[in-house]
Amino acid sequence: MHHWCTVTCFTLPRGDELCRIWQVECVQLAFMDEPFMHQILAISAFHMACLQPSHRQSYRMLASQHHGHALQGLRTKFTHEVTPESSHSTFAAAALLVIGAFAAFAVDGEYEEDTSPGLKDMLDMFGLMRGMNMVLETWNHTLVRGRFADMFIDQESSRPMVFLEATCEKLRNLGESLDDDERRPVIGHEIITFIDCVKQSIPTRCPEIRLAILWPIRAHPDFLLLLQQKNEEALTILAYYCAIVHEAQSYAWYCRRWGPNIARDIKNLISSPKAEAVAWPLAYMGLS
């Protein structure tokens, strides 16, 4: 808890700007909500595992235990009616559960079996984000006026976003070269959705993190089904998402290892005729 309050809270999304929420409001809620407390301790322990390689295994074991308790507790919450009073802790727990799920794979498993995230883990993450958004949509009227109100007011940034602008251009080109089959409307629609999400994220303080959460929430269920079926054109779009998550790790430690690892899975599933379409995001992540 000391590490959370003095170090980890400042590494979370907009940590410098929202430090009171992460450092004070969340902790106050956690003392009244055991699953939420477990989630805070899990993320802090994962962070300590990243920072202290000599104690990596012990911190990682503690983090996994806390994360498991948090997940179980949140599932129990969803089986009961969420009230206006509990909506704040439920939303915060759901949001931190997403960060915790990312963090669980951010720690290098150097001394144990390989724990690299795979394609299935990424799709599971999408499910968590969409679940978090369900809580937000249901209780938005309460949350935007409560203790987390500042989360929903994003300060604009004017710094150039060359990478994200280039991503939009590459996606537009991809949309023009789609195969003319029954899946084209779904893929084409998803490319437009992705580009819209990029444009909405560019002016914000942490555009890559914003986009990493926004697009999985907005993605159409038919497109997610194509991902589960390992459709090559759907996987190509996902490769661009991986590049964005990879870019986010420069300031979001919990995003480490996700982009390149998922991209390797995608690369192995893409046939030679489709290889050119996925070449740009792979090259950006250092994968030839």
XYZ file of C-alpha atoms in Angstrom:
288
model
C 0.000 0.000 0.000
C 2.905 2.337 0.712
C 4.302 1.655 -2.763
C 0.872 2.338 -4.283
C 0.528 5.689 -2.518
C 4.072 6.890 -3.181
C 5.006 5.392 -6.569
C 2.458 3.316 -8.491
C -0.423 5.816 -8.347
C 1.667 8.326 -10.335
C 2.290 5.778 -13.133
C -1.409 5.216 -13.859
C -3.274 7.033 -16.671
C -2.836 10.802 -16.225
C -1.184 10.037 -12.883
C 0.226 13.526 -12.413
C -3.136 15.114 -13.095
C -5.383 12.566 -11.348
C -3.048 11.701 -8.473
C -5.655 12.588 -5.845
C -8.088 10.067 -7.353
C -5.542 7.239 -7.535
C -3.751 8.115 -4.289
C -6.620 9.176 -2.006
C -10.092 8.493 -3.369
C -9.348 4.945 -4.496
C -7.643 4.059 -1.203
C -10.531 5.458 0.849
C -12.985 3.358 -1.160
C -10.764 0.286 -0.919
C -10.920 0.288 2.891
C -14.673 -0.258 2.521
C -14.479 -2.686 -0.420
C -12.314 -5.791 -0.062
C -12.161 -6.846 -3.762
C -11.153 -3.290 -4.677
C -8.416 -3.395 -2.042
C -7.124 -6.658 -3.501
C -6.954 -5.030 -6.946
C -4.944 -2.065 -5.684
C -2.498 -4.378 -3.902
C -2.242 -6.588 -7.015
C -1.254 -3.725 -9.316
C 1.213 -2.383 -6.750
C 2.802 -5.831 -6.384
C 3.025 -6.275 -10.166
C 4.735 -2.880 -10.347
C 7.219 -3.868 -7.634
C 7.933 -7.089 -9.546
C 8.832 -4.969 -12.583
C 11.062 -2.641 -10.580
C 12.828 -5.250 -8.428
C 13.959 -8.198 -10.597
C 15.708 -9.886 -7.650
C 12.322 -10.234 -5.887
C 10.303 -10.738 -9.058
C 8.944 -14.186 -8.261
C 7.715 -13.404 -4.743
C 6.056 -10.124 -5.756
C 4.516 -11.732 -8.786
C 3.065 -14.552 -6.690
C 1.539 -12.049 -4.262
C 0.190 -9.992 -7.146
C -1.455 -13.023 -8.762
C -3.136 -13.984 -5.486
C -4.520 -10.487 -4.949
C -5.614 -10.251 -8.595
C -7.475 -13.560 -8.302
C -9.314 -12.416 -5.175
C -10.220 -9.130 -6.875
C -11.599 -10.892 -9.943
C -13.658 -13.278 -7.838
C -15.021 -10.415 -5.756
C -15.969 -8.353 -8.790
C -17.807 -11.315 -10.316
C -19.797 -11.620 -7.096
C -20.636 -7.928 -7.280
C -22.044 -8.316 -10.774
C -24.345 -11.095 -9.605
C -26.004 -8.622 -7.229
C -27.614 -5.313 -8.022
C -25.174 -2.404 -8.193
C -26.481 0.608 -6.252
C -25.656 4.307 -6.636
C -23.530 4.007 -3.492
C -21.559 1.007 -4.777
C -21.323 2.185 -8.392
C -18.158 4.210 -7.702
C -16.187 1.346 -6.199
C -17.553 -1.075 -8.817
C -16.468 1.178 -11.673
C -13.056 1.852 -10.114
C -12.522 -1.862 -9.469
C -13.499 -2.696 -13.056
C -11.133 -0.026 -14.416
C -8.237 -1.214 -12.267
C -9.039 -4.829 -13.165
C -8.228 -3.942 -16.788
C -4.907 -2.360 -15.757
C -4.196 -5.342 -13.505
C -4.886 -7.763 -16.340
C -2.419 -5.868 -18.530
C 0.099 -5.762 -15.673
C -0.132 -9.510 -15.089
C 1.758 -10.074 -18.345
C 4.005 -7.007 -18.135
C 6.417 -8.784 -15.809
C 9.029 -10.824 -17.663
C 8.850 -14.489 -16.673
C 12.607 -14.976 -16.770
C 12.798 -17.600 -14.004
C 9.640 -19.580 -14.716
C 7.551 -20.955 -17.541
C 6.875 -18.571 -20.392
C 4.015 -16.212 -19.493
C 3.933 -14.146 -22.654
C 0.447 -12.852 -23.527
C -1.167 -14.474 -26.545
C -4.029 -13.709 -28.905
C -6.588 -15.298 -26.573
C -5.348 -13.114 -23.706
C -5.871 -10.029 -25.860
C -9.434 -11.050 -26.706
C -10.078 -11.691 -23.003
C -8.821 -8.149 -22.345
C -11.356 -6.820 -24.842
C -14.086 -8.561 -22.853
C -12.900 -6.941 -19.616
C -12.884 -3.486 -21.196
C -16.369 -3.929 -22.570
C -17.553 -5.095 -19.146
C -16.025 -2.010 -17.519
C -17.830 0.150 -20.064
C -21.161 -1.485 -19.213
C -20.751 -0.254 -15.624
C -19.793 3.207 -16.884
C -22.767 3.465 -19.246
C -25.234 2.255 -16.620
C -24.058 4.634 -13.906
C -22.611 7.469 -15.990
C -25.027 10.032 -14.535
C -23.784 9.190 -11.026
C -20.085 8.741 -11.779
C -19.569 12.029 -13.658
C -20.809 13.961 -10.606
C -19.025 11.888 -7.978
C -15.525 11.488 -6.597
C -14.190 10.349 -10.006
C -15.601 13.310 -11.943
C -12.148 14.571 -12.986
C -11.546 11.297 -14.841
C -14.163 12.309 -17.374
C -12.619 15.729 -18.071
C -9.618 15.159 -20.303
C -7.142 17.995 -20.790
C -6.289 18.492 -24.454
C -2.740 18.144 -25.742
C -1.212 19.970 -28.687
C 1.873 17.810 -29.135
C 2.257 16.312 -32.642
C 0.992 12.759 -33.082
C 2.976 11.639 -36.114
C 2.631 7.936 -35.339
C -1.134 8.035 -34.855
C -1.609 10.167 -37.965
C 0.457 7.655 -39.930
C -1.661 4.843 -38.480
C -4.803 6.515 -39.842
C -3.244 6.806 -43.290
C -2.165 3.161 -43.314
C -5.637 2.053 -42.217
C -7.253 4.084 -44.999
C -4.987 2.386 -47.529
C -5.866 -0.966 -46.021
C -9.565 -0.228 -46.443
C -9.076 0.418 -50.146
C -7.407 -2.958 -50.712
C -9.885 -5.259 -48.955
C -10.944 -8.523 -50.551
C -14.356 -8.307 -52.198
C -16.150 -10.996 -50.211
C -18.965 -11.297 -47.655
C -16.696 -10.081 -44.840
C -15.783 -6.805 -46.545
C -18.639 -4.726 -44.984
C -17.670 -5.816 -41.461
C -13.937 -5.195 -41.999
C -14.538 -1.902 -43.813
C -16.842 -0.645 -41.069
C -14.301 -1.590 -38.420
C -11.515 0.306 -40.157
C -13.719 3.418 -40.142
C -14.475 2.857 -36.441
C -10.770 2.442 -35.667
C -9.856 5.645 -37.507
C -12.623 7.550 -35.690
C -11.267 6.281 -32.353
C -7.758 7.420 -33.310
C -9.048 10.882 -34.207
C -10.932 11.147 -30.913
C -7.836 10.088 -28.966
C -5.233 12.286 -30.661
C -6.090 15.554 -28.802
C -6.016 13.902 -25.337
C -3.188 13.777 -22.790
C -2.544 10.011 -23.114
C -3.839 9.212 -26.600
C -2.365 5.726 -26.877
C -3.915 4.574 -23.585
C -7.203 6.247 -24.475
C -7.198 4.439 -27.820
C -6.119 1.125 -26.292
C -9.348 1.131 -24.270
C -11.696 3.021 -26.596
C -11.433 0.854 -29.717
C -12.076 -2.535 -28.024
C -15.203 -0.978 -26.476
C -16.414 0.407 -29.817
C -15.500 -2.652 -31.915
C -18.506 -4.364 -33.505
C -19.406 -7.836 -32.181
C -19.259 -9.238 -35.735
C -15.664 -8.052 -36.009
C -14.758 -9.584 -32.642
C -16.216 -12.853 -33.916
C -13.906 -12.647 -36.949
C -10.963 -12.189 -34.575
C -11.997 -15.297 -32.671
C -12.181 -17.129 -35.995
C -8.667 -15.818 -36.791
C -9.750 -14.106 -39.992
C -6.611 -12.678 -41.618
C -7.984 -9.241 -42.470
C -9.361 -8.830 -38.940
C -6.000 -9.897 -37.519
C -4.290 -7.320 -39.736
C -6.325 -4.546 -38.098
C -5.465 -5.990 -34.691
C -1.768 -5.736 -35.606
C -2.171 -1.947 -35.859
C -3.765 -1.968 -32.413
C -0.749 -3.935 -31.129
C 1.557 -1.215 -32.467
C -0.428 1.391 -30.524
C -0.211 -0.640 -27.302
C 3.525 -1.000 -27.973
C 3.802 2.782 -28.302
C 1.930 3.242 -25.008
C 4.492 1.245 -23.044
C 6.897 4.196 -23.215
C 4.909 5.718 -20.328
C 2.585 2.867 -19.264
C 4.682 0.087 -17.720
C 1.686 -2.262 -17.565
C 1.523 -2.361 -21.387
C 4.976 -3.919 -21.718
C 5.304 -7.136 -23.744
C 1.745 -7.019 -25.090
C 2.212 -5.475 -28.528
C 5.119 -7.564 -29.879
C 3.915 -10.829 -28.328
C 0.407 -10.614 -29.800
C 1.897 -9.416 -33.089
C 4.064 -12.543 -33.272
C 0.941 -14.657 -32.946
C -0.678 -12.647 -35.722
C 2.393 -12.950 -37.919
C 2.270 -16.739 -37.613
C -1.393 -16.767 -38.656
C -1.038 -14.502 -41.707
C -0.458 -16.188 -45.063
C 2.089 -14.890 -47.557
C -0.422 -13.021 -49.787
C -1.542 -10.967 -46.772
C 1.935 -10.370 -45.359
C 2.368 -6.964 -47.010
C -0.750 -5.583 -45.292
C 0.652 -6.342 -41.845
C 4.269 -5.395 -42.605
C 4.118 -1.780 -41.368
C 2.906 -2.368 -37.782
C 5.212 -5.380 -37.429
C 8.209 -3.348 -38.573
C 7.283 -0.565 -36.147
C 7.526 -3.076 -33.298
C 10.874 -4.387 -34.544
C 9.440 -7.568 -36.085
C 10.664 -8.133 -39.620
